[in-house]
């Protein structure tokens, strides 16, 4: 009989965040993996403490176990594009290309990488407005709410992402500002990863909004992370400001096949609980395909619609801000949560993390697929 225990981190919101104890990830039986998988899809984000010794290979194998047919890193080679906004943030582990190194500060050597300078994403490089420099140490913002996904070509959104805290600087707190006219704020640990539940985001919609998202699909921009590289974000990190600054279509890399442009359901279903999640990457939306074939293609309108649907879901009381400790290994359901980098580090605050996700072997399951199966 397994001795694994699963403890919700916040008893008032048991669907978002749990700690798993008495689990041996180095020799995980099928029974114990089934417990881990059920916990992940029940609580959306799960943490296993004390995993500093986990190798990149073991991390990749654990992550692949949630989708055994998945092979390549979730963004494939799209992060290699120099104009991609993701390019500066990630360093690939040479001997384990599914695993990326992220963090802050200079690291002389790590897993075959030498003399690397990591840079924690800062909102001043991405947002339309910024917090003044003199307040930068004490205040922060959500950098960008997103799903880990290439959203272009044949790379399906990864099912699960794993994050391992290899080294973290001394703890301190920051005040997170939404700066969107709401006066919302949130006290967060330095460098937290913030999560919100797509299931809650769906559940709190009005009935007419639920009908809309259940019957509509999102068309994402081609080469999305190049497309937005010249545009700026809203201050709450939930999508872009519409100023016509996106890279023009004729200046983007070529589109080899029209089918490379991804059109995905707005709502994805949990494989265990069967709940629906409102699962949209707000920064790179381009069009909305409606129930009877018409399309909303005015970009500013598309962005406003998506922001109105998602903004209640990132209210302070609905955010789980993980308080990282060295050795924490966090798995999150990339088909059921949005997450954001948070924090402003000093140059000498060294932070080193490993990230792994794999392009899923199948696209996300949405309402259309379910209705087709039922028919």
XYZ file of C-alpha atoms in Angstrom:
375
model
C 0.000 0.000 0.000
C 1.374 3.413 -0.956
C 2.389 5.845 1.790
C 2.165 8.899 -0.468
C 0.206 11.812 0.989
C -1.259 14.774 -0.883
C -1.827 17.945 1.115
C -3.588 20.977 -0.417
C -1.460 24.079 0.119
C -4.483 26.329 0.592
C -7.428 24.453 2.154
C -9.812 27.220 1.072
C -8.812 26.625 -2.574
C -7.920 22.905 -2.771
C -8.104 22.881 -6.578
C -4.925 24.932 -6.982
C -1.723 23.771 -5.325
C -0.723 20.730 -3.254
C 2.385 19.247 -1.658
C 3.164 15.561 -2.207
C 5.079 13.737 0.524
C 6.580 10.245 0.916
C 7.145 9.790 -2.817
C 10.336 8.369 -4.338
C 10.714 9.916 -7.774
C 13.882 7.931 -8.532
C 11.974 4.606 -8.502
C 8.367 5.544 -9.119
C 6.093 2.520 -9.470
C 3.085 2.596 -11.772
C 0.819 2.734 -8.733
C 2.668 5.699 -7.252
C 2.792 7.477 -10.615
C -0.984 7.069 -10.891
C -1.309 8.828 -7.505
C 0.978 11.642 -8.708
C -0.994 12.010 -11.944
C -4.359 12.098 -10.179
C -3.027 14.660 -7.704
C -1.767 16.841 -10.553
C -5.064 16.821 -12.419
C -7.013 17.371 -9.195
C -4.886 20.214 -7.778
C -3.384 21.554 -11.069
C -0.040 22.423 -9.402
C 1.864 19.951 -7.192
C 5.193 20.309 -5.391
C 7.638 17.595 -4.289
C 10.215 18.927 -1.836
C 13.902 18.045 -1.572
C 14.664 17.127 -5.189
C 18.004 18.938 -5.614
C 19.710 15.692 -6.676
C 17.319 14.980 -9.544
C 19.250 14.816 -12.831
C 18.089 16.545 -16.029
C 17.583 13.099 -17.572
C 15.371 11.987 -14.685
C 13.405 15.239 -14.892
C 12.799 14.720 -18.611
C 11.753 11.096 -18.083
C 9.353 12.052 -15.298
C 7.809 14.789 -17.422
C 7.464 12.442 -20.404
C 5.679 9.892 -18.248
C 2.559 12.080 -18.319
C 2.575 11.739 -22.133
C 4.783 8.788 -23.144
C 4.518 9.479 -26.887
C 5.744 13.072 -26.514
C 9.277 13.539 -27.827
C 10.610 17.045 -28.433
C 10.802 20.166 -26.294
C 7.486 22.024 -26.274
C 8.754 24.958 -28.332
C 10.863 22.800 -30.643
C 13.448 25.016 -32.312
C 11.192 28.089 -32.353
C 13.079 29.550 -29.362
C 16.202 29.702 -31.550
C 14.699 32.529 -33.613
C 16.701 35.594 -32.571
C 13.605 37.821 -32.727
C 11.518 35.557 -30.498
C 10.745 37.087 -27.119
C 11.591 33.676 -25.605
C 15.123 33.511 -27.002
C 16.950 35.447 -24.230
C 15.224 33.639 -21.362
C 16.185 30.005 -21.999
C 19.452 28.021 -22.195
C 19.257 24.418 -23.409
C 21.030 21.696 -21.414
C 23.390 20.276 -24.074
C 23.038 16.623 -23.066
C 19.262 16.833 -22.413
C 17.689 19.147 -25.020
C 14.185 18.813 -23.561
C 15.415 20.646 -20.450
C 16.023 24.399 -20.289
C 17.939 26.445 -17.726
C 16.382 29.712 -16.575
C 17.171 32.136 -13.791
C 19.145 35.248 -12.972
C 22.806 36.203 -12.755
C 26.161 34.780 -13.844
C 26.786 31.031 -13.579
C 30.293 29.826 -14.473
C 29.324 26.231 -15.213
C 26.208 24.073 -15.024
C 25.348 20.792 -16.777
C 27.722 21.435 -19.687
C 26.857 25.119 -20.022
C 29.770 27.474 -19.346
C 29.930 31.159 -18.457
C 26.201 31.711 -18.870
C 24.485 34.915 -17.899
C 20.857 34.298 -16.980
C 18.351 37.111 -17.020
C 15.073 36.911 -15.142
C 12.382 38.444 -17.368
C 11.540 41.949 -16.167
C 8.314 43.762 -16.945
C 10.167 46.884 -18.096
C 11.275 45.021 -21.236
C 7.742 43.944 -22.128
C 5.087 46.245 -20.628
C 3.754 49.480 -22.090
C 4.138 51.231 -18.716
C 6.663 50.428 -15.983
C 7.237 50.757 -12.255
C 9.764 53.566 -11.555
C 13.343 52.372 -11.055
C 13.470 53.618 -7.463
C 10.576 51.280 -6.557
C 11.899 48.290 -8.480
C 13.299 46.372 -5.513
C 10.088 46.548 -3.473
C 7.427 46.338 -6.184
C 6.790 44.045 -9.135
C 4.178 42.894 -11.666
C 3.007 39.762 -13.403
C 5.386 39.603 -16.367
C 3.198 37.659 -18.807
C 0.304 35.287 -18.151
C 0.692 32.373 -20.539
C 0.480 28.706 -21.407
C 3.727 26.903 -22.240
C 3.106 26.328 -25.931
C 4.618 27.105 -29.327
C 1.088 27.670 -30.730
C 2.438 27.299 -34.248
C 3.275 24.438 -36.573
C 2.865 20.845 -35.490
C 3.825 21.426 -31.861
C 0.825 20.684 -29.639
C 0.662 22.476 -26.263
C 2.565 20.396 -23.676
C 0.394 18.578 -21.164
C 2.661 19.077 -18.148
C 5.584 21.345 -17.269
C 8.104 20.571 -14.542
C 10.171 23.247 -12.762
C 13.074 22.480 -10.414
C 14.568 25.114 -8.097
C 18.304 24.372 -8.201
C 19.455 27.555 -6.466
C 17.499 30.495 -5.079
C 18.680 33.752 -3.467
C 17.759 34.728 0.115
C 14.026 35.257 0.522
C 12.375 38.661 0.608
C 8.908 39.956 -0.220
C 7.647 42.251 -2.952
C 4.320 43.978 -3.506
C 2.791 43.028 -6.826
C 0.875 45.828 -8.552
C -1.837 45.178 -11.126
C -1.656 48.856 -12.198
C -4.824 48.455 -14.260
C -7.058 50.940 -12.441
C -8.401 48.303 -10.034
C -6.059 49.095 -7.100
C -5.493 45.337 -6.807
C -2.211 44.301 -5.169
C -0.702 41.060 -3.897
C 2.132 40.304 -1.484
C 4.465 37.784 -3.146
C 7.785 36.058 -2.398
C 10.693 37.209 -4.549
C 10.701 35.347 -7.863
C 7.466 33.491 -7.253
C 5.783 31.647 -10.088
C 2.140 32.729 -10.084
C -0.608 30.314 -11.137
C -4.321 30.703 -11.787
C -6.850 27.985 -12.507
C -8.436 27.812 -15.945
C -11.199 25.728 -14.333
C -12.082 28.518 -11.927
C -11.765 30.994 -14.777
C -14.432 29.019 -16.661
C -16.667 28.324 -13.653
C -17.067 32.017 -12.731
C -18.176 33.078 -16.215
C -21.755 34.218 -16.723
C -23.988 31.694 -18.579
C -23.828 33.630 -21.855
C -20.026 33.812 -21.589
C -19.829 30.058 -21.038
C -21.914 29.509 -24.168
C -19.570 31.803 -26.090
C -16.327 30.109 -25.007
C -17.716 26.594 -25.404
C -18.626 27.273 -29.038
C -15.748 29.514 -30.167
C -12.121 28.930 -31.096
C -8.978 31.042 -30.967
C -6.707 31.552 -33.967
C -3.169 32.293 -32.841
C -0.768 34.476 -34.787
C 1.824 32.814 -37.036
C 5.269 32.752 -35.414
C 3.525 34.262 -32.378
C 6.565 35.116 -30.244
C 8.228 36.913 -33.129
C 4.944 38.625 -34.033
C 4.646 40.310 -30.597
C 8.363 41.051 -30.209
C 7.846 44.727 -31.125
C 4.568 45.201 -29.218
C 3.928 45.895 -25.529
C 1.872 44.255 -22.788
C -0.884 45.445 -20.515
C 0.291 46.241 -16.955
C -1.495 43.186 -15.517
C 0.424 40.904 -17.903
C -2.829 39.605 -19.372
C -2.446 40.315 -23.080
C -1.102 43.064 -25.273
C -1.855 46.748 -25.848
C -3.205 47.378 -29.361
C -1.038 50.023 -31.013
C -0.338 48.394 -34.374
C 3.241 47.575 -33.331
C 3.199 43.850 -34.107
C 5.629 42.570 -36.730
C 3.984 42.835 -40.159
C 3.016 39.586 -41.874
C 5.508 40.161 -44.699
C 8.313 40.618 -42.165
C 7.636 37.362 -40.294
C 9.513 34.139 -41.075
C 7.866 32.139 -43.875
C 4.763 30.049 -43.221
C 5.488 26.699 -44.861
C 1.951 25.340 -44.553
C -1.325 27.161 -43.924
C -2.113 24.482 -41.329
C 0.853 25.700 -39.267
C -1.399 28.494 -37.995
C -3.060 26.970 -34.952
C -6.795 27.320 -34.257
C -7.636 25.816 -30.871
C -10.691 25.524 -28.634
C -11.103 28.206 -25.976
C -12.039 25.504 -23.467
C -9.986 22.363 -22.724
C -11.157 19.372 -20.687
C -9.344 17.837 -17.715
C -8.605 14.140 -18.441
C -9.298 13.064 -14.841
C -11.936 15.369 -13.343
C -13.581 16.155 -16.740
C -13.882 19.825 -15.708
C -13.589 22.535 -18.347
C -10.784 25.103 -18.275
C -10.834 28.435 -20.081
C -7.393 27.993 -21.615
C -6.219 30.860 -23.822
C -2.771 32.410 -24.244
C -3.845 36.076 -24.209
C -0.656 37.648 -25.598
C -0.705 35.941 -28.984
C -4.409 35.719 -29.859
C -5.230 37.038 -33.330
C -8.781 36.040 -34.301
C -11.893 34.455 -32.800
C -13.788 31.873 -34.850
C -17.463 31.854 -33.870
C -20.005 29.047 -33.772
C -21.511 29.447 -37.226
C -18.353 30.242 -39.147
C -18.009 33.998 -38.807
C -14.712 35.420 -37.566
C -13.853 38.372 -35.335
C -10.624 39.637 -36.880
C -10.312 43.157 -35.472
C -7.288 42.650 -33.211
C -8.185 45.296 -30.642
C -11.692 43.802 -30.277
C -10.324 40.269 -29.975
C -7.973 41.361 -27.202
C -10.684 43.188 -25.289
C -13.011 40.187 -25.457
C -10.334 37.803 -24.169
C -9.229 40.187 -21.422
C -12.809 40.601 -20.211
C -13.188 36.804 -20.046
C -9.912 36.167 -18.208
C -9.390 39.164 -15.926
C -11.736 37.971 -13.113
C -9.689 34.772 -12.950
C -6.469 36.582 -11.981
C -7.988 38.524 -9.064
C -5.633 38.445 -6.051
C -7.675 35.898 -4.113
C -7.515 33.479 -7.089
C -3.722 33.559 -7.536
C -1.471 30.860 -6.108
C 2.019 32.359 -5.738
C 4.445 29.511 -5.065
C 6.998 30.287 -2.360
C 10.041 28.537 -3.809
C 12.520 26.637 -1.639
C 15.718 25.098 -2.972
C 14.987 21.574 -4.197
C 11.307 22.178 -4.938
C 10.132 20.239 -7.987
C 6.820 21.587 -9.213
C 4.644 19.928 -11.836
C 1.768 21.898 -13.317
C -1.106 21.000 -15.606
C -0.328 23.115 -18.651
C -3.786 22.310 -20.072
C -5.519 23.734 -17.004
C -3.572 26.678 -15.593
C -2.086 29.949 -16.727
C 1.139 31.026 -15.080
C 3.408 34.030 -14.957
C 6.977 34.852 -14.072
C 7.064 37.457 -11.286
C 9.790 39.462 -9.596
C 12.564 41.996 -9.968
C 16.006 40.709 -8.964
C 19.169 42.565 -8.135
C 22.121 41.670 -10.359
C 23.866 39.738 -7.583
C 20.782 37.675 -6.652
C 21.654 34.373 -8.339
C 18.763 32.138 -9.290
C 18.972 28.853 -11.195
C 16.017 26.717 -12.283
C 15.439 23.861 -14.718
C 12.313 23.710 -16.844
C 11.008 20.817 -18.914
C 7.952 20.398 -21.086
C 7.285 18.336 -24.187
C 5.086 19.050 -27.189
C 2.026 16.883 -26.572
C 1.363 13.823 -28.702
C -2.256 14.969 -29.167
C -3.977 18.371 -29.299
C -6.019 19.495 -26.274
C -9.500 18.023 -25.934
C -12.163 20.686 -26.364
C -15.970 20.677 -26.417
C -16.146 20.111 -30.181
C -14.232 16.837 -29.920
C -16.437 15.689 -27.057
C -19.635 16.469 -28.937
C -18.320 14.687 -32.037
C -17.538 11.593 -29.957
C -20.990 11.667 -28.384
C -22.635 11.915 -31.798
